[in-house]
Coordinates of C-alpha atoms (C1' of nucleotides) in Angstrom, one line a residue:
Chain R
M1 CA -87.9 -61.5 -17.4
D2 CA -86.7 -65.0 -17.9
K3 CA -88.2 -66.5 -14.8
P4 CA -92.0 -66.6 -15.0
L5 CA -92.0 -68.7 -18.2
E6 CA -93.5 -71.8 -16.7
A7 CA -95.5 -69.7 -14.2
L8 CA -97.2 -68.2 -17.2
I9 CA -98.1 -71.6 -18.5
V10 CA -99.4 -72.7 -15.1
D11 CA -101.5 -69.5 -14.7
S12 CA -102.8 -69.8 -18.2
I13 CA -104.0 -73.3 -17.6
L14 CA -105.4 -72.5 -14.2
D15 CA -107.3 -69.6 -15.6
A16 CA -108.7 -71.8 -18.3
I17 CA -109.8 -74.4 -15.7
G18 CA -111.3 -71.7 -13.4
D19 CA -113.2 -70.2 -16.2
Q20 CA -114.5 -73.7 -17.3
R21 CA -113.0 -73.4 -20.7
L22 CA -110.8 -76.4 -20.0
R23 CA -113.0 -79.3 -19.1
A24 CA -112.1 -82.4 -17.0
G25 CA -110.4 -85.1 -19.0
T26 CA -108.9 -83.1 -21.8
K27 CA -105.4 -84.3 -22.7
L28 CA -102.6 -81.9 -22.1
G29 CA -100.0 -83.0 -24.7
E30 CA -96.5 -81.8 -24.1
Q31 CA -95.8 -81.0 -27.8
A32 CA -99.1 -79.2 -28.2
L33 CA -98.5 -77.0 -25.2
S34 CA -94.9 -76.2 -26.1
E35 CA -96.2 -75.1 -29.5
I36 CA -99.0 -73.0 -28.0
F37 CA -96.7 -71.2 -25.6
G38 CA -93.7 -71.2 -27.9
C39 CA -91.3 -72.7 -25.5
N40 CA -89.3 -75.8 -24.6
R41 CA -90.9 -79.1 -23.9
L42 CA -89.2 -79.2 -20.5
H43 CA -90.9 -76.0 -19.3
V44 CA -94.2 -77.5 -20.2
R45 CA -93.2 -80.6 -18.3
R46 CA -92.4 -78.6 -15.2
A47 CA -95.6 -76.6 -15.5
L48 CA -97.6 -79.8 -15.7
S49 CA -95.8 -81.1 -12.7
M50 CA -96.8 -78.0 -10.7
L51 CA -100.4 -78.4 -11.9
T52 CA -100.5 -82.0 -10.6
G53 CA -99.4 -80.5 -7.3
W54 CA -102.6 -78.3 -7.5
Q55 CA -104.6 -81.5 -7.9
V56 CA -106.1 -80.3 -11.2
V57 CA -104.0 -82.4 -13.5
D58 CA -103.5 -86.2 -13.4
H59 CA -100.3 -87.6 -14.7
L60 CA -100.4 -91.1 -16.1
P61 CA -96.9 -92.5 -16.5
N62 CA -96.0 -92.9 -20.2
R63 CA -99.4 -91.8 -21.1
G64 CA -99.3 -88.1 -20.5
A65 CA -101.2 -85.4 -18.5
Y66 CA -104.9 -84.9 -18.4
V67 CA -107.1 -82.4 -16.7
A68 CA -108.2 -84.1 -13.5
T69 CA -111.7 -85.8 -13.4
P70 CA -113.0 -85.4 -9.9
T71 CA -115.0 -88.3 -8.5
P72 CA -118.3 -87.8 -6.6
Q73 CA -116.3 -88.5 -3.4
D74 CA -113.8 -85.8 -4.4
A75 CA -116.7 -83.4 -4.9
H76 CA -118.1 -84.0 -1.5
D77 CA -114.6 -83.7 0.1
V78 CA -113.9 -80.5 -1.8
F79 CA -117.1 -78.8 -0.8
Q80 CA -116.7 -79.8 2.8
A81 CA -113.1 -78.4 2.7
R82 CA -114.5 -75.2 1.2
R83 CA -117.0 -74.8 4.1
A84 CA -114.2 -75.4 6.6
I85 CA -111.9 -72.9 5.0
E86 CA -114.2 -70.2 3.8
T87 CA -115.9 -70.1 7.2
T88 CA -112.6 -68.9 8.7
I89 CA -111.9 -66.7 5.8
C90 CA -115.2 -65.0 6.1
R91 CA -114.8 -64.6 9.9
N92 CA -111.5 -62.8 9.2
A93 CA -113.2 -60.7 6.6
V94 CA -116.0 -59.6 9.0
R95 CA -113.4 -58.6 11.6
Q96 CA -110.8 -57.0 9.4
A97 CA -112.6 -55.6 6.3
T98 CA -111.6 -51.9 5.6
P99 CA -113.9 -49.5 3.9
Q100 CA -111.8 -50.0 0.8
D101 CA -112.5 -53.7 1.0
I102 CA -116.2 -53.2 1.2
A103 CA -116.0 -50.8 -1.8
D104 CA -114.1 -53.6 -3.7
L105 CA -116.8 -56.1 -2.9
R106 CA -119.5 -53.6 -4.1
A107 CA -117.6 -53.0 -7.3
H108 CA -117.3 -56.7 -7.8
L109 CA -121.0 -57.2 -7.3
A110 CA -121.7 -54.5 -9.9
E111 CA -119.5 -56.3 -12.4
E112 CA -121.3 -59.5 -11.7
D113 CA -124.6 -57.8 -12.2
A114 CA -123.5 -56.3 -15.5
A115 CA -122.2 -59.6 -16.8
R116 CA -125.5 -61.3 -16.1
G117 CA -127.3 -58.4 -17.7
H118 CA -125.5 -58.9 -20.9
D119 CA -125.9 -62.7 -20.7
N120 CA -122.1 -63.0 -20.8
R121 CA -121.8 -66.4 -19.3
P122 CA -118.0 -66.9 -19.6
V123 CA -117.4 -63.6 -17.7
A124 CA -120.1 -64.4 -15.2
I125 CA -118.4 -67.6 -14.4
R126 CA -115.1 -66.0 -13.9
L127 CA -116.6 -63.2 -11.7
S128 CA -118.7 -65.7 -9.7
R129 CA -115.5 -67.5 -8.7
G130 CA -113.8 -64.2 -8.3
F131 CA -116.1 -63.2 -5.5
H132 CA -114.8 -66.0 -3.3
I133 CA -111.2 -65.2 -4.2
L134 CA -111.7 -61.6 -3.3
L135 CA -113.2 -62.6 0.0
A136 CA -110.1 -64.7 0.7
R137 CA -107.9 -61.7 -0.1
I138 CA -109.8 -59.6 2.4
G139 CA -109.5 -62.4 4.9
R140 CA -105.7 -61.7 4.8
N141 CA -104.5 -65.3 5.4
P142 CA -102.4 -66.3 2.4
V143 CA -102.3 -69.9 3.5
L144 CA -106.1 -70.2 3.5
A145 CA -106.3 -68.1 0.3
R146 CA -103.9 -70.5 -1.5
Y147 CA -106.0 -73.5 -0.5
L148 CA -109.2 -71.8 -1.6
D149 CA -107.6 -71.0 -4.9
E150 CA -107.1 -74.7 -5.4
L151 CA -110.5 -75.7 -4.1
T152 CA -112.3 -73.2 -6.4
M153 CA -110.3 -74.6 -9.3
R154 CA -111.5 -78.1 -8.4
S155 CA -115.0 -76.8 -7.9
S156 CA -114.9 -75.5 -11.5
L157 CA -114.0 -78.9 -12.8
I158 CA -116.7 -80.5 -10.6
I159 CA -119.4 -78.1 -11.8
G160 CA -118.3 -78.4 -15.4
L161 CA -118.6 -82.2 -15.1
Y162 CA -121.7 -82.6 -12.9
G163 CA -123.4 -79.2 -12.9
T164 CA -126.9 -78.9 -14.1
G165 CA -127.9 -75.9 -16.2
H166 CA -128.7 -72.9 -14.0
A167 CA -126.8 -74.3 -11.1
T168 CA -123.4 -73.6 -12.8
L169 CA -123.3 -70.1 -11.4
C170 CA -123.4 -68.7 -7.9
A171 CA -126.7 -67.0 -7.2
E172 CA -125.7 -63.4 -7.2
D173 CA -128.0 -62.2 -4.6
E174 CA -126.4 -64.5 -2.2
H175 CA -123.1 -62.8 -2.8
A176 CA -124.8 -59.5 -2.2
R177 CA -126.3 -60.6 1.1
I178 CA -123.0 -62.0 2.3
T179 CA -121.5 -58.6 1.5
D180 CA -124.2 -56.9 3.5
A181 CA -123.5 -59.0 6.5
I182 CA -119.8 -58.3 6.3
E183 CA -120.4 -54.6 6.1
A184 CA -122.7 -54.8 9.1
R185 CA -120.1 -56.7 11.0
D186 CA -122.7 -59.4 11.6
E187 CA -120.4 -62.4 12.0
V188 CA -123.1 -65.0 12.8
Q189 CA -125.2 -63.9 9.8
A190 CA -122.3 -63.8 7.4
L191 CA -121.1 -67.2 8.3
A192 CA -124.6 -68.7 8.1
L193 CA -125.2 -67.1 4.7
L194 CA -121.8 -68.3 3.4
D195 CA -122.4 -71.9 4.6
Q196 CA -125.9 -71.8 3.0
H197 CA -124.4 -70.4 -0.2
L198 CA -121.9 -73.2 -0.5
R199 CA -124.5 -75.8 0.2
H200 CA -126.6 -74.4 -2.5
I201 CA -123.8 -74.7 -5.0
E202 CA -123.1 -78.2 -3.9
A203 CA -126.8 -79.0 -4.2
G204 CA -126.7 -78.0 -7.9
I205 CA -124.5 -81.0 -8.9
H206 CA -125.9 -84.4 -9.9
F207 CA -123.7 -87.3 -10.6
D208 CA -125.9 -88.9 -13.2
D209 CA -124.9 -86.9 -16.2
A210 CA -121.1 -86.5 -16.5
A211 CA -120.4 -84.4 -19.6
P212 CA -117.3 -85.8 -21.4
A213 CA -114.3 -83.7 -22.4
T214 CA -114.3 -82.0 -25.7
G215 CA -112.9 -79.1 -27.7
A216 CA -109.6 -78.0 -29.0
L217 CA -106.8 -77.2 -26.5
S218 CA -105.5 -74.2 -28.4
V219 CA -108.9 -72.3 -28.3
A220 CA -109.4 -73.1 -24.7
L221 CA -106.1 -71.5 -23.8
R222 CA -106.7 -68.4 -26.0
R223 CA -107.0 -65.3 -23.8
Chain S
M1 CA -91.1 -100.4 -9.6
D2 CA -89.5 -97.5 -11.5
K3 CA -92.1 -95.0 -10.6
P4 CA -91.7 -93.9 -7.0
L5 CA -88.1 -92.8 -7.4
E6 CA -88.7 -89.1 -6.9
A7 CA -91.6 -89.9 -4.6
L8 CA -89.1 -91.6 -2.4
I9 CA -87.0 -88.5 -2.3
V10 CA -90.0 -86.3 -1.5
D11 CA -91.2 -88.6 1.3
S12 CA -87.7 -88.9 2.7
I13 CA -87.3 -85.2 2.9
L14 CA -90.8 -84.7 4.2
D15 CA -90.2 -87.2 6.9
A16 CA -87.0 -85.5 7.9
I17 CA -88.8 -82.1 8.1
G18 CA -91.8 -83.6 10.0
D19 CA -89.4 -85.2 12.5
Q20 CA -87.5 -81.9 12.9
R21 CA -84.3 -83.5 11.7
L22 CA -84.1 -81.1 8.8
R23 CA -84.3 -77.5 10.1
A24 CA -85.4 -74.4 8.4
G25 CA -82.8 -72.8 6.1
T26 CA -80.6 -75.8 5.4
K27 CA -79.5 -75.9 1.8
L28 CA -80.7 -78.8 -0.4
G29 CA -78.0 -79.1 -3.0
E30 CA -78.8 -81.0 -6.1
Q31 CA -75.6 -82.9 -6.3
A32 CA -75.6 -83.7 -2.6
L33 CA -79.1 -85.2 -2.8
S34 CA -78.4 -87.1 -6.0
E35 CA -75.4 -88.7 -4.3
I36 CA -77.4 -89.5 -1.2
F37 CA -80.2 -91.1 -3.1
G38 CA -78.0 -92.6 -5.8
C39 CA -79.9 -91.2 -8.7
N40 CA -80.0 -88.7 -11.5
R41 CA -79.8 -84.9 -10.8
L42 CA -83.0 -84.4 -12.7
H43 CA -85.0 -86.6 -10.3
V44 CA -83.7 -84.6 -7.4
R45 CA -84.7 -81.5 -9.3
R46 CA -88.3 -82.7 -9.8
A47 CA -88.5 -83.8 -6.2
L48 CA -87.4 -80.3 -5.0
S49 CA -90.0 -78.8 -7.3
M50 CA -92.7 -80.9 -5.7
L51 CA -91.5 -79.9 -2.3
T52 CA -91.8 -76.2 -3.2
G53 CA -95.4 -77.1 -4.0
W54 CA -95.7 -78.3 -0.5
Q55 CA -94.4 -74.9 0.7
V56 CA -91.7 -76.5 2.7
V57 CA -88.9 -75.7 0.2
D58 CA -88.0 -72.3 -1.2
H59 CA -86.4 -72.2 -4.6
L60 CA -84.1 -69.2 -5.3
P61 CA -83.3 -68.9 -9.0
N62 CA -79.7 -69.8 -9.7
R63 CA -79.0 -70.2 -6.0
G64 CA -80.6 -73.5 -5.2
A65 CA -83.2 -74.9 -2.9
Y66 CA -83.5 -74.3 0.8
V67 CA -85.8 -75.7 3.5
A68 CA -88.3 -72.9 3.9
T69 CA -88.0 -70.5 6.8
P70 CA -91.5 -69.5 7.9
T71 CA -92.1 -65.9 9.1
P72 CA -94.0 -65.0 12.2
Q73 CA -96.9 -64.1 9.8
D74 CA -96.7 -67.6 8.3
A75 CA -96.8 -69.1 11.7
H76 CA -100.0 -67.3 12.6
D77 CA -101.6 -68.1 9.3
V78 CA -100.6 -71.8 9.5
F79 CA -102.0 -72.3 13.0
Q80 CA -105.2 -70.5 12.1
A81 CA -105.5 -72.8 9.1
R82 CA -104.9 -75.8 11.3
R83 CA -107.7 -74.7 13.6
A84 CA -110.1 -74.3 10.6
I85 CA -109.2 -77.6 9.1
E86 CA -108.7 -79.8 12.1
T87 CA -112.0 -78.7 13.5
T88 CA -113.8 -80.2 10.6
I89 CA -111.6 -83.2 10.6
C90 CA -112.3 -83.8 14.3
R91 CA -116.1 -83.4 13.7
N92 CA -115.9 -86.0 11.1
A93 CA -113.9 -88.2 13.4
V94 CA -116.5 -87.9 16.2
R95 CA -119.3 -88.8 13.8
Q96 CA -117.6 -91.6 11.9
A97 CA -115.0 -93.2 14.1
T98 CA -115.3 -97.0 14.2
P99 CA -114.3 -99.1 17.2
Q100 CA -111.2 -100.0 15.2
D101 CA -110.4 -96.3 14.8
I102 CA -110.7 -95.8 18.6
A103 CA -108.5 -98.8 19.1
D104 CA -105.9 -97.3 16.7
L105 CA -106.0 -94.0 18.7
R106 CA -105.5 -95.8 22.0
A107 CA -102.6 -97.8 20.6
H108 CA -101.1 -94.6 19.3
L109 CA -101.4 -93.0 22.7
A110 CA -99.7 -95.9 24.3
E111 CA -96.8 -95.5 21.8
E112 CA -96.5 -91.9 22.7
D113 CA -96.5 -92.7 26.3
A114 CA -93.7 -95.2 25.9
A115 CA -91.6 -92.9 23.9
R116 CA -91.9 -90.2 26.6
G117 CA -91.1 -92.8 29.2
H118 CA -87.8 -93.7 27.5
D119 CA -87.0 -90.0 26.9
N120 CA -86.9 -90.8 23.2
R121 CA -87.4 -87.3 22.0
P122 CA -87.1 -87.9 18.2
V123 CA -89.7 -90.7 18.3
A124 CA -91.9 -88.6 20.6
I125 CA -91.8 -85.8 18.1
R126 CA -92.8 -88.1 15.2
L127 CA -95.6 -89.6 17.2
S128 CA -96.9 -86.3 18.5
R129 CA -97.4 -85.2 14.9
G130 CA -98.7 -88.7 14.0
F131 CA -101.7 -88.3 16.3
H132 CA -103.0 -85.4 14.2
I133 CA -102.3 -87.3 11.0
L134 CA -104.1 -90.3 12.4
L135 CA -107.1 -88.1 13.4
A136 CA -107.2 -86.8 9.8
R137 CA -107.3 -90.4 8.4
I138 CA -110.2 -91.2 10.7
G139 CA -111.9 -88.1 9.5
R140 CA -112.0 -89.7 6.0
N141 CA -111.6 -86.6 3.9
P142 CA -108.4 -87.0 1.8
V143 CA -108.6 -83.3 0.7
L144 CA -108.4 -82.0 4.3
A145 CA -106.0 -84.8 5.2
R146 CA -103.6 -83.6 2.5
Y147 CA -103.8 -80.0 3.7
L148 CA -103.2 -81.1 7.2
D149 CA -100.1 -83.0 6.1
E150 CA -98.7 -79.9 4.7
L151 CA -99.7 -77.8 7.7
T152 CA -98.1 -80.1 10.2
M153 CA -94.9 -80.1 8.1
R154 CA -94.8 -76.3 8.2
S155 CA -95.7 -76.5 12.0
S156 CA -92.6 -78.7 12.5
L157 CA -90.5 -76.0 10.8
I158 CA -92.1 -73.3 12.9
I159 CA -91.6 -75.1 16.1
G160 CA -88.0 -76.0 15.3
L161 CA -87.4 -72.4 14.6
Y162 CA -89.3 -70.6 17.3
G163 CA -90.3 -73.3 19.7
T164 CA -89.1 -73.0 23.3
G165 CA -87.9 -76.0 25.2
H166 CA -90.8 -78.1 26.6
A167 CA -93.3 -76.5 24.1
T168 CA -91.8 -78.5 21.2
L169 CA -94.0 -81.4 21.9
C170 CA -97.8 -81.8 22.1
A171 CA -98.9 -82.3 25.7
E172 CA -99.9 -86.0 25.6
D173 CA -102.7 -85.8 28.1
E174 CA -104.4 -83.4 25.7
H175 CA -104.3 -86.0 23.0
A176 CA -105.8 -88.5 25.5
R177 CA -108.6 -86.2 26.5
I178 CA -109.5 -85.5 22.8
T179 CA -109.6 -89.3 22.3
D180 CA -111.9 -89.7 25.2
A181 CA -114.3 -87.1 23.8
I182 CA -114.3 -88.7 20.4
E183 CA -115.0 -92.1 21.9
A184 CA -117.9 -90.6 24.0
R185 CA -119.2 -88.9 20.8
D186 CA -119.1 -85.6 22.6
E187 CA -118.7 -83.3 19.6
V188 CA -118.7 -80.0 21.5
Q189 CA -116.2 -81.2 24.0
A190 CA -113.9 -82.8 21.3
L191 CA -113.9 -79.6 19.2
A192 CA -113.2 -77.4 22.3
L193 CA -110.3 -79.6 23.4
L194 CA -108.8 -79.7 20.0
D195 CA -109.0 -75.9 19.6
Q196 CA -107.5 -75.4 23.0
H197 CA -104.8 -77.9 22.2
L198 CA -103.8 -76.1 19.0
R199 CA -103.7 -72.8 20.8
H200 CA -101.4 -74.3 23.4
I201 CA -99.0 -75.4 20.8
E202 CA -99.1 -72.0 19.2
A203 CA -98.6 -70.3 22.6
G204 CA -95.3 -72.3 22.9
I205 CA -93.6 -70.4 20.1
H206 CA -91.7 -67.1 20.6
F207 CA -90.2 -65.1 17.8
D208 CA -87.3 -63.7 19.7
D209 CA -85.0 -66.6 19.4
A210 CA -84.8 -68.1 16.0
A211 CA -82.4 -71.0 16.0
P212 CA -80.3 -71.0 12.8
A213 CA -79.9 -74.0 10.5
T214 CA -77.1 -76.4 11.1
G215 CA -76.0 -80.0 10.6
A216 CA -75.1 -82.2 7.8
L217 CA -77.7 -83.1 5.2
S218 CA -76.7 -86.7 4.9
V219 CA -77.2 -87.5 8.5
A220 CA -80.5 -85.7 8.7
L221 CA -81.8 -87.9 5.8
R222 CA -80.6 -91.2 7.3
R223 CA -83.5 -93.4 8.0
Chain V
dA1 C1' -54.5 -52.6 5.8
dA2 C1' -59.1 -52.1 3.9
dG3 C1' -61.9 -52.3 0.1
dA4 C1' -62.8 -53.2 -4.8
dA5 C1' -62.1 -55.9 -8.8
dT6 C1' -60.9 -60.6 -10.7
dT7 C1' -60.4 -65.2 -11.4
dG8 C1' -61.4 -70.3 -10.6
dG9 C1' -64.3 -73.7 -8.9
dA10 C1' -68.7 -75.3 -8.0
dT11 C1' -73.6 -75.2 -8.7
dT12 C1' -77.7 -74.4 -11.3
dG13 C1' -80.2 -74.1 -15.8
dT14 C1' -80.8 -75.4 -20.7
dT15 C1' -80.5 -77.9 -24.8
dA16 C1' -80.6 -81.6 -27.9
dA17 C1' -80.2 -86.2 -29.0
dC18 C1' -81.4 -90.9 -27.7
dA19 C1' -84.2 -94.7 -25.5
dA20 C1' -88.6 -96.7 -24.0
dT21 C1' -93.4 -97.0 -24.1
dC22 C1' -97.9 -96.6 -25.9
dC23 C1' -101.8 -96.4 -29.4
dG24 C1' -103.9 -97.1 -33.7
dT25 C1' -103.8 -99.6 -38.0
dG26 C1' -103.4 -103.4 -40.8
dT27 C1' -102.4 -108.2 -41.2
dT28 C1' -103.0 -113.0 -40.3
dA29 C1' -104.9 -117.1 -38.4
dT30 C1' -108.8 -119.6 -36.6
Chain W
dA1 C1' -116.0 -112.2 -39.3
dT2 C1' -113.7 -111.9 -35.1
dA3 C1' -109.8 -112.0 -32.3
dA4 C1' -105.0 -112.1 -31.6
dC5 C1' -100.8 -110.4 -33.3
dA6 C1' -97.4 -107.3 -35.3
dC7 C1' -95.8 -103.1 -37.1
dG8 C1' -95.1 -97.9 -37.5
dG9 C1' -95.8 -93.4 -36.0
dA10 C1' -96.2 -90.5 -32.2
dT11 C1' -95.6 -89.4 -27.4
dT12 C1' -93.3 -89.6 -23.2
dG13 C1' -89.0 -90.4 -20.3
dT14 C1' -84.0 -90.3 -19.7
dT15 C1' -79.3 -89.2 -20.4
dA16 C1' -75.3 -86.5 -21.0
dA17 C1' -73.0 -82.6 -22.5
dC18 C1' -73.0 -77.7 -22.7
dA19 C1' -74.0 -72.8 -21.1
dA20 C1' -74.9 -69.4 -17.6
dT21 C1' -74.7 -67.9 -12.9
dC22 C1' -73.1 -67.5 -8.4
dC23 C1' -69.8 -67.7 -4.4
dA24 C1' -65.3 -67.5 -2.2
dA25 C1' -60.6 -66.9 -2.2
dT26 C1' -57.0 -64.2 -4.2
dT27 C1' -55.0 -60.2 -6.1
dC28 C1' -54.6 -55.5 -7.0
dT29 C1' -55.3 -50.6 -5.8
dT30 C1' -55.4 -46.6 -2.8

DNA sequence: AAGAATTGGATTGTTAACAATCCGTGTTAT
DNA sequence: ATAACACGGATTGTTAACAATCCAATTCTT
């Protein structure tokens, strides 16, 4: 149990980014993190290095690490990459989904529904992203799944920065209709709905108002 | 000029992998590398950490770093990911290629031709990979280009491991025909040729004979 | 002689102290 | 009063020594 120390830091920060608790631009001080996680500063340093590999942390020499601030160009590239990758993932899912996979998707949709019903926005955000991750797992291509992990993280940063109000969540009925198409093995329909869905998300961002970073690190990383 | 120290190590090893000078499974000892690059062991350590982020180095705790050895499953996933990503890259290229871009592609094809003419296999391997990288640059999506960098690296490892004889190089006329289609702005044709091309490469690997790692580290990293 | 334990050397992992850089504050000069 | 400058505290980067682990060769036992 001595290995996953820095992996825990990485996962914790990734979760916080994916859930939009950590916003673009917040400073990730080494000392602060080592106190939060009760560990050596070198472990923090390695974790931050891994996170820069994920493209979600920028490392400015002698000035520290900051949660990455995607540019409008980044946003466009990320969403185009998502369409490219999730299309293939979805095709895999249509062809390979087992009854258990479909059941998992239905259960996930129910959770999403419940979170919305309770107006639980933080959980709704997490589950909204989780649908795409679950789809990737069903697609059974770890390489693509890994890239999608990274791209959804960056999407969270983008939406947190440029997203406007109601557009910060995936429309749930779109998730449901994609699930229907997968269950019906309707590949063309599933791919079309997914592409449409991703374009809807992208349409919900506007580069005029970029909300600045704020908030305390320690509370953003509380679980 | 103090920054790119570990970046130099990373690039040097990546180049060696991309050129198939470094084969899957070779050990990357920290001391050996720090002597080769004349630097601190910690810099080597960080470089190796970045390379594991690229999925081209496996890090076994307390046992050191090794050039990754892709499994047959990895091979399938990597090539499927390449088809997904390069399709979008190629579509971008068809739509956005400038006359200068076309000229660059033609110049590259000429280089490839020359290398084959001189039976210069190492250079031919590098250029063969370079065509795909050049295409990605023309596609003007750095996110996808970054992923393709990684995937072509892993492809080099796969082909070095499982590739059979003549199949270890891209067929050059396929590169030329793809270039023709791009110049003619024939999107359908370009995408079809590229997909075909990638399937040809994948068809050239056979999992029966996996050549083991061998050779001295220092000579593989000579530039 | 074959296999299991052991020891030595080499390699990796960690720690703590030290050096360099940056940022904000306060001072001084124009 | 404003702007340039200088200082002090804080943060990041580096170094070197130390501890832990692993691997291979040797020795010991049956």
